[in-house]
Amino acid sequence: MFNKSKTNNVNPTQAGEQTPDAEDLNNDVENQDELNEAVTQPATNAISQPTQRTSMMDMITTAATKPSILSEGFSFRGEIAAKGAIHVEGALNGQIQVDELTIGARGQVEGVVTCSSLHIKGKFSGTATCNELIVTSSASVDGHVVYQTLSVQKGASIKGELLLIK
């Protein structure tokens, strides 16, 4: 009674539809496979990954590596004791104890300095104790400096005493 091999005599293009060719069908299958894979696989792009947050200690440690700056026109008189570095372009007078002290080309430091590294480009007068002393060609040193390693550029003005400690 039922004909299992019944064929449809209606042409799909006559009904207003286009017939998909074999290539279109294969592309649809491939696209469906890619879609299924994308849904089941975890995303690997940077947008979907959470950004790494830094802790407060990381921010403090990072900030400690940046120098504090006494700008040109700024004058300070007193005592400074700090971890990290100080860069002086203004005037600093007093007792200074830091890890690194850089006296910029326009900077002036007068007083007693204790530090690991002393880099002089401007004017220094007083007493300093440091592990590393760097004196550039534009520097003027007037005082007593105790150091372990020394670098002096041609043209630097040194008046006073430089003493090597081993």
Coordinates of N, CA, C and O in Angstrom, one line a residue, residues 1-151:
M1 N 0.8 -1.2 0.0 CA 0.0 0.0 0.0 C 0.8 1.3 0.0 O 0.5 2.2 -0.7
F2 N 1.8 1.2 0.8 CA 2.7 2.4 0.8 C 3.9 2.2 -0.1 O 4.5 1.1 -0.1
N3 N 4.2 3.2 -0.8 CA 5.4 3.1 -1.7 C 6.6 3.8 -1.0 O 6.6 5.0 -0.8
K4 N 7.5 2.9 -0.6 CA 8.7 3.5 0.1 C 9.6 4.2 -0.8 O 10.4 5.0 -0.3
S5 N 9.6 4.1 -2.0 CA 10.5 4.7 -2.9 C 9.9 5.9 -3.6 O 10.1 6.2 -4.7
K6 N 9.0 6.5 -2.9 CA 8.3 7.6 -3.5 C 9.2 8.8 -3.7 O 10.0 9.2 -2.8
T7 N 9.2 9.4 -4.8 CA 10.0 10.6 -5.1 C 9.1 11.8 -5.2 O 7.9 11.7 -5.7
N8 N 9.7 12.9 -4.9 CA 8.9 14.2 -5.0 C 9.2 14.7 -6.4 O 10.3 15.0 -6.8
N9 N 8.1 15.0 -7.1 CA 8.3 15.5 -8.4 C 8.4 17.0 -8.5 O 8.5 17.6 -9.5
V10 N 8.3 17.7 -7.3 CA 8.4 19.2 -7.3 C 9.8 19.6 -7.3 O 10.6 19.1 -6.5
N11 N 10.2 20.4 -8.2 CA 11.5 20.9 -8.3 C 11.7 22.0 -7.3 O 10.9 23.0 -7.3
P12 N 12.7 22.0 -6.4 CA 12.8 23.0 -5.4 C 13.0 24.4 -5.9 O 12.6 25.4 -5.3
T13 N 13.6 24.5 -7.1 CA 13.8 25.9 -7.7 C 12.5 26.4 -8.1 O 12.3 27.6 -8.2
Q14 N 11.5 25.6 -8.5 CA 10.2 26.0 -8.9 C 9.4 26.5 -7.7 O 8.6 27.4 -7.8
A15 N 9.7 26.0 -6.5 CA 9.0 26.4 -5.3 C 9.7 27.7 -4.7 O 9.3 28.1 -3.6
G16 N 10.7 28.2 -5.3 CA 11.3 29.5 -4.8 C 12.5 29.2 -4.0 O 13.0 30.1 -3.3
E17 N 13.0 28.0 -3.9 CA 14.1 27.7 -3.0 C 15.3 27.3 -3.9 O 15.1 26.9 -5.1
Q18 N 16.5 27.5 -3.4 CA 17.7 27.1 -4.2 C 18.1 25.8 -3.7 O 18.0 25.5 -2.5
T19 N 18.6 25.0 -4.5 CA 19.1 23.6 -4.1 C 20.5 23.8 -3.6 O 21.4 24.3 -4.3
P20 N 20.8 23.3 -2.4 CA 22.2 23.3 -1.9 C 23.0 22.3 -2.7 O 22.5 21.1 -2.9
D21 N 24.2 22.6 -3.1 CA 25.0 21.6 -3.7 C 25.8 20.9 -2.6 O 25.8 21.3 -1.5
A22 N 26.6 20.0 -3.0 CA 27.4 19.1 -2.1 C 28.4 20.0 -1.3 O 28.6 19.7 -0.1
E23 N 29.0 21.0 -1.9 CA 30.0 21.8 -1.3 C 29.4 22.6 -0.1 O 29.9 22.7 0.9
D24 N 28.2 23.2 -0.4 CA 27.5 23.9 0.7 C 27.2 23.1 1.9 O 27.3 23.5 3.0
L25 N 26.7 21.8 1.6 CA 26.4 20.9 2.7 C 27.6 20.6 3.5 O 27.6 20.5 4.7
N26 N 28.8 20.3 2.8 CA 30.0 20.0 3.5 C 30.4 21.2 4.4 O 30.9 21.0 5.5
N27 N 30.3 22.4 3.8 CA 30.7 23.6 4.6 C 29.9 23.8 5.8 O 30.3 24.1 6.9
D28 N 28.5 23.5 5.7 CA 27.7 23.6 6.8 C 28.0 22.6 7.9 O 28.0 22.9 9.1
V29 N 28.4 21.4 7.5 CA 28.8 20.4 8.5 C 30.1 20.8 9.2 O 30.3 20.7 10.4
E30 N 31.1 21.3 8.4 CA 32.4 21.8 9.0 C 32.1 23.0 10.0 O 32.7 23.0 11.0
N31 N 31.3 23.9 9.6 CA 30.9 25.1 10.4 C 30.3 24.6 11.7 O 30.5 25.1 12.8
Q32 N 29.4 23.6 11.6 CA 28.7 23.1 12.8 C 29.8 22.4 13.7 O 29.7 22.5 14.9
D33 N 30.7 21.7 13.1 CA 31.8 21.1 13.9 C 32.6 22.1 14.7 O 32.9 22.0 15.8
E34 N 33.0 23.2 14.0 CA 33.7 24.3 14.6 C 32.9 24.9 15.7 O 33.5 25.3 16.8
L35 N 31.6 25.1 15.5 CA 30.8 25.7 16.5 C 30.7 24.8 17.7 O 30.8 25.3 18.9
N36 N 30.5 23.5 17.5 CA 30.5 22.6 18.6 C 31.8 22.6 19.4 O 31.8 22.5 20.6
E37 N 32.9 22.6 18.7 CA 34.2 22.6 19.3 C 34.4 23.9 20.1 O 34.9 23.9 21.3
A38 N 34.0 25.1 19.6 CA 34.1 26.3 20.3 C 33.3 26.3 21.6 O 33.7 26.9 22.6
V39 N 32.1 25.7 21.5 CA 31.2 25.7 22.7 C 31.8 24.8 23.8 O 31.8 25.1 25.0
T40 N 32.4 23.6 23.4 CA 32.9 22.7 24.4 C 34.3 23.0 24.9 O 34.7 22.6 25.9
Q41 N 35.1 23.8 24.1 CA 36.5 24.1 24.5 C 36.5 25.4 25.3 O 35.7 26.3 25.1
P42 N 37.4 25.5 26.3 CA 37.4 26.7 27.1 C 38.1 27.8 26.2 O 38.9 27.5 25.4
A43 N 37.6 29.0 26.4 CA 38.2 30.2 25.6 C 39.6 30.4 26.0 O 40.0 30.3 27.2
T44 N 40.4 30.7 25.0 CA 41.8 31.0 25.2 C 42.2 32.4 24.9 O 43.4 32.7 25.1
N45 N 41.3 33.2 24.5 CA 41.7 34.6 24.1 C 41.8 35.4 25.4 O 41.3 35.1 26.4
A46 N 42.5 36.6 25.3 CA 42.8 37.4 26.4 C 41.5 38.1 27.0 O 41.5 38.4 28.2
I47 N 40.5 38.2 26.2 CA 39.3 38.9 26.6 C 38.6 38.1 27.7 O 38.1 38.6 28.7
S48 N 38.5 36.8 27.5 CA 37.8 35.9 28.4 C 38.6 35.6 29.7 O 38.0 35.1 30.6
Q49 N 39.9 35.8 29.7 CA 40.7 35.4 30.8 C 40.6 36.6 31.8 O 40.7 37.7 31.5
P50 N 40.5 36.3 33.1 CA 40.5 37.3 34.1 C 41.9 38.0 34.2 O 42.9 37.3 34.0
T51 N 41.9 39.3 34.4 CA 43.2 40.0 34.5 C 43.8 39.7 35.8 O 43.1 39.6 36.8
Q52 N 45.1 39.6 35.9 CA 45.8 39.4 37.1 C 45.9 40.6 38.0 O 46.3 41.7 37.5
R53 N 45.4 40.5 39.2 CA 45.5 41.7 40.1 C 46.7 41.7 40.9 O 47.2 40.6 41.3
T54 N 47.3 42.8 41.1 CA 48.5 42.9 41.9 C 48.1 43.2 43.4 O 47.2 43.9 43.6
S55 N 48.9 42.6 44.2 CA 48.7 42.8 45.7 C 49.2 44.1 46.1 O 50.0 44.7 45.4
M56 N 48.8 44.5 47.3 CA 49.3 45.8 47.9 C 50.8 45.7 48.1 O 51.5 46.7 47.8
M57 N 51.4 44.6 48.5 CA 52.8 44.5 48.7 C 53.5 44.6 47.3 O 54.6 45.2 47.3
D58 N 53.0 44.1 46.2 CA 53.6 44.3 44.9 C 53.7 45.7 44.5 O 54.7 46.2 44.0
M59 N 52.6 46.5 44.8 CA 52.6 47.9 44.5 C 53.5 48.7 45.3 O 54.2 49.6 44.9
I60 N 53.7 48.3 46.6 CA 54.6 49.0 47.5 C 56.0 48.7 47.0 O 56.9 49.6 47.0
T61 N 56.3 47.5 46.7 CA 57.7 47.1 46.3 C 58.0 47.8 45.0 O 59.1 48.3 44.8
T62 N 57.1 47.9 44.0 CA 57.3 48.6 42.8 C 57.5 50.0 43.0 O 58.4 50.6 42.4
A63 N 56.8 50.7 43.9 CA 56.9 52.1 44.2 C 58.3 52.4 44.8 O 58.8 53.4 44.6
A64 N 58.8 51.4 45.6 CA 60.0 51.6 46.3 C 61.2 51.7 45.3 O 62.2 52.3 45.7
T65 N 61.1 51.2 44.1 CA 62.2 51.2 43.2 C 62.2 52.5 42.4 O 63.2 52.8 41.8
K66 N 61.2 53.3 42.5 CA 61.2 54.6 41.8 C 61.7 55.6 42.8 O 61.4 55.6 43.9
P67 N 62.5 56.6 42.2 CA 63.1 57.6 43.1 C 62.1 58.6 43.6 O 61.2 59.0 42.8
S68 N 62.3 59.2 44.8 CA 61.6 60.4 45.2 C 62.4 61.5 44.6 O 63.6 61.5 44.6
I69 N 61.7 62.5 44.1 CA 62.4 63.6 43.4 C 62.2 64.9 44.2 O 61.0 65.3 44.5
L70 N 63.3 65.6 44.4 CA 63.2 67.0 44.9 C 63.5 67.9 43.7 O 64.6 68.0 43.2
S71 N 62.5 68.5 43.2 CA 62.6 69.2 41.9 C 63.3 70.5 42.0 O 63.5 71.1 43.1
E72 N 63.7 71.0 40.9 CA 64.4 72.3 40.8 C 63.5 73.4 41.4 O 62.3 73.4 41.2
G73 N 64.1 74.3 42.3 CA 63.3 75.3 42.9 C 62.8 74.8 44.3 O 62.3 75.7 45.1
F74 N 63.0 73.6 44.6 CA 62.5 73.0 45.9 C 63.7 73.0 46.8 O 64.8 72.5 46.5
S75 N 63.5 73.5 48.1 CA 64.6 73.5 49.0 C 64.2 72.8 50.3 O 63.1 73.1 50.8
F76 N 65.0 71.9 50.8 CA 64.7 71.1 52.0 C 65.8 71.2 53.0 O 67.0 71.0 52.6
R77 N 65.5 71.5 54.2 CA 66.5 71.5 55.3 C 66.0 70.6 56.4 O 64.9 70.8 56.9
G78 N 66.8 69.6 56.8 CA 66.4 68.7 57.8 C 67.0 67.3 57.7 O 68.1 67.1 57.1
E79 N 66.3 66.3 58.2 CA 66.8 65.0 58.3 C 65.9 64.1 57.4 O 64.7 64.1 57.6
I80 N 66.6 63.2 56.5 CA 65.8 62.3 55.7 C 66.4 60.9 55.9 O 67.6 60.7 55.8
A81 N 65.5 60.0 56.3 CA 65.9 58.6 56.4 C 64.9 57.8 55.6 O 63.7 57.8 56.0
A82 N 65.3 57.1 54.5 CA 64.3 56.4 53.7 C 65.0 55.2 53.0 O 66.2 55.2 52.7
K83 N 64.1 54.2 52.7 CA 64.5 53.1 51.8 C 64.3 53.6 50.4 O 63.4 54.4 50.2
G84 N 65.1 53.1 49.5 CA 64.9 53.5 48.1 C 65.8 54.6 47.7 O 66.9 54.8 48.2
A85 N 65.4 55.4 46.7 CA 66.3 56.4 46.0 C 65.7 57.7 46.1 O 64.5 57.9 46.1
I86 N 66.6 58.7 46.1 CA 66.2 60.1 46.1 C 67.0 60.8 45.0 O 68.2 60.6 44.9
H87 N 66.3 61.6 44.2 CA 66.9 62.3 43.1 C 66.7 63.8 43.4 O 65.6 64.3 43.6
V88 N 67.8 64.6 43.5 CA 67.8 66.0 43.9 C 68.1 66.9 42.7 O 69.2 66.8 42.2
E89 N 67.2 67.7 42.4 CA 67.5 68.8 41.4 C 67.4 70.1 42.0 O 67.8 71.1 41.5
G90 N 66.9 70.2 43.2 CA 66.8 71.4 44.0 C 67.9 71.5 45.0 O 69.0 71.1 44.7
A91 N 67.6 71.9 46.2 CA 68.6 72.1 47.3 C 68.2 71.2 48.5 O 67.1 71.3 49.0
L92 N 69.2 70.5 49.0 CA 68.9 69.6 50.2 C 70.1 69.8 51.1 O 71.2 69.7 50.8
N93 N 69.7 70.1 52.4 CA 70.7 70.5 53.4 C 70.3 69.7 54.7 O 69.2 69.9 55.2
G94 N 71.2 68.9 55.2 CA 71.0 68.2 56.4 C 71.6 66.8 56.4 O 72.6 66.5 55.8
Q95 N 70.9 65.9 57.2 CA 71.4 64.6 57.4 C 70.6 63.6 56.5 O 69.3 63.6 56.7
I96 N 71.2 62.9 55.6 CA 70.5 62.1 54.6 C 70.9 60.6 54.7 O 72.1 60.4 54.6
Q97 N 70.0 59.7 54.9 CA 70.3 58.3 54.9 C 69.3 57.6 54.0 O 68.2 57.5 54.3
V98 N 69.8 57.1 52.8 CA 69.0 56.5 51.8 C 69.8 55.4 51.2 O 71.0 55.3 51.4
D99 N 69.1 54.6 50.3 CA 69.8 53.5 49.6 C 70.6 54.2 48.5 O 71.8 53.9 48.3
E100 N 70.0 55.0 47.7 CA 70.6 55.7 46.5 C 70.3 57.1 46.5 O 69.2 57.5 46.7
L101 N 71.4 57.9 46.3 CA 71.2 59.4 46.2 C 71.8 59.8 44.9 O 73.0 59.6 44.7
T102 N 71.0 60.5 44.1 CA 71.5 61.1 42.9 C 71.3 62.6 43.0 O 70.2 63.1 43.2
I103 N 72.4 63.3 42.8 CA 72.4 64.8 42.8 C 72.4 65.2 41.3 O 73.4 65.0 40.6
G104 N 71.3 65.7 40.8 CA 71.2 66.0 39.4 C 72.1 67.2 39.1 O 72.7 67.9 39.9
A105 N 72.2 67.5 37.8 CA 73.1 68.6 37.3 C 72.8 69.9 37.9 O 73.7 70.8 38.1
R106 N 71.5 70.2 38.2 CA 71.1 71.5 38.9 C 70.9 71.3 40.4 O 70.5 72.3 41.0
G107 N 71.2 70.1 40.9 CA 71.0 69.9 42.3 C 72.2 70.3 43.2 O 73.3 70.3 42.8
Q108 N 71.9 70.5 44.5 CA 72.9 70.9 45.5 C 72.6 70.2 46.8 O 71.4 70.3 47.3
V109 N 73.5 69.4 47.3 CA 73.4 68.7 48.6 C 74.5 69.1 49.5 O 75.7 69.1 49.1
E110 N 74.1 69.5 50.7 CA 75.1 69.9 51.7 C 74.7 69.2 53.0 O 73.6 69.2 53.4
G111 N 75.7 68.5 53.6 CA 75.4 67.8 54.9 C 76.1 66.5 55.0 O 77.2 66.3 54.4
V112 N 75.5 65.6 55.8 CA 76.1 64.3 56.1 C 75.2 63.3 55.3 O 74.0 63.2 55.6
V113 N 75.8 62.5 54.5 CA 75.1 61.5 53.6 C 75.6 60.1 53.9 O 76.8 59.9 53.9
T114 N 74.7 59.2 54.1 CA 75.0 57.8 54.2 C 74.1 57.0 53.2 O 72.9 57.2 53.3
C115 N 74.8 56.3 52.3 CA 74.0 55.6 51.3 C 74.8 54.5 50.6 O 76.0 54.4 50.8
S116 N 74.1 53.6 49.9 CA 74.8 52.6 49.1 C 75.5 53.1 47.9 O 76.6 52.8 47.5
S117 N 74.7 54.0 47.2 CA 75.2 54.5 45.9 C 75.0 56.1 45.9 O 73.9 56.6 46.2
L118 N 76.1 56.8 45.6 CA 76.0 58.2 45.5 C 76.5 58.6 44.1 O 77.6 58.4 43.7
H119 N 75.6 59.2 43.4 CA 75.8 59.6 42.0 C 75.8 61.2 42.0 O 74.7 61.7 42.1
I120 N 76.9 61.8 41.7 CA 77.0 63.3 41.8 C 77.1 63.8 40.4 O 78.1 63.6 39.7
K121 N 76.1 64.6 40.0 CA 76.2 65.4 38.7 C 76.3 66.9 39.0 O 76.8 67.7 38.2
G122 N 75.7 67.3 40.1 CA 75.7 68.7 40.5 C 76.7 69.0 41.6 O 77.9 68.6 41.5
K123 N 76.3 69.7 42.7 CA 77.2 70.1 43.7 C 76.9 69.3 45.0 O 75.8 69.2 45.5
F124 N 78.0 68.8 45.6 CA 78.0 68.2 46.9 C 79.0 68.8 47.8 O 80.2 69.0 47.4
S125 N 78.6 69.1 49.0 CA 79.6 69.6 50.0 C 79.2 69.0 51.4 O 78.0 69.0 51.7
G126 N 80.2 68.4 52.1 CA 79.9 67.8 53.3 C 80.7 66.5 53.5 O 81.8 66.3 52.9
T127 N 80.1 65.6 54.2 CA 80.7 64.3 54.4 C 79.7 63.2 53.9 O 78.5 63.2 54.2
A128 N 80.3 62.2 53.2 CA 79.5 61.1 52.7 C 80.2 59.8 52.9 O 81.4 59.7 52.8
T129 N 79.4 58.8 53.2 CA 79.8 57.4 53.3 C 79.0 56.6 52.4 O 77.7 56.6 52.5
C130 N 79.6 55.9 51.4 CA 78.8 55.1 50.4 C 79.6 53.9 49.9 O 80.9 53.9 50.1
N131 N 79.0 52.9 49.4 CA 79.6 51.8 48.7 C 80.1 52.2 47.3 O 81.3 51.9 47.0
E132 N 79.3 52.8 46.6 CA 79.6 53.2 45.2 C 79.5 54.7 45.0 O 78.5 55.3 45.4
L133 N 80.6 55.3 44.5 CA 80.6 56.8 44.3 C 80.9 57.0 42.8 O 81.8 56.5 42.2
I134 N 80.0 57.7 42.2 CA 80.1 58.1 40.8 C 80.1 59.6 40.7 O 79.1 60.3 41.1
V135 N 81.1 60.2 40.1 CA 81.3 61.6 40.0 C 81.4 61.9 38.5 O 82.3 61.5 37.8
T136 N 80.4 62.7 37.9 CA 80.4 63.0 36.5 C 81.2 64.2 36.2 O 81.6 64.9 37.1
S137 N 81.4 64.5 34.9 CA 82.2 65.6 34.5 C 81.6 67.0 34.9 O 82.3 67.9 35.1
S138 N 80.3 67.1 35.2 CA 79.7 68.3 35.6 C 79.6 68.5 37.1 O 79.2 69.5 37.6
A139 N 80.2 67.5 37.8 CA 80.1 67.5 39.3 C 81.1 68.4 40.0 O 82.2 68.6 39.5
S140 N 80.7 68.9 41.2 CA 81.6 69.7 42.0 C 81.5 69.0 43.4 O 80.4 69.1 44.0
V141 N 82.6 68.5 43.9 CA 82.6 67.9 45.3 C 83.5 68.7 46.2 O 84.7 68.9 45.8
D142 N 83.0 69.0 47.3 CA 83.8 69.7 48.3 C 83.6 69.1 49.7 O 82.5 69.3 50.3
G143 N 84.5 68.2 50.1 CA 84.2 67.6 51.4 C 85.0 66.3 51.5 O 86.0 66.1 50.9
H144 N 84.5 65.4 52.4 CA 85.1 64.2 52.7 C 84.2 63.1 52.3 O 83.0 63.0 52.8
V145 N 84.6 62.2 51.4 CA 83.8 61.1 50.9 C 84.5 59.7 51.1 O 85.7 59.6 50.6
V146 N 83.9 58.8 51.8 CA 84.4 57.5 52.0 C 83.6 56.5 51.1 O 82.4 56.6 51.0
Y147 N 84.3 55.7 50.3 CA 83.7 54.8 49.3 C 84.4 53.5 49.2 O 85.5 53.3 49.7
Q148 N 83.7 52.5 48.5 CA 84.3 51.2 48.2 C 84.7 51.2 46.7 O 85.7 50.6 46.4
T149 N 83.8 51.7 45.8 CA 84.1 51.7 44.4 C 84.0 53.2 43.9 O 83.1 53.9 44.4
L150 N 84.8 53.6 43.0 CA 84.8 54.9 42.5 C 84.9 55.0 41.0 O 85.6 54.3 40.4
S151 N 84.1 56.0 40.5 CA 84.2 56.3 39.1 C 84.1 57.8 39.0 O 83.2 58.5 39.5

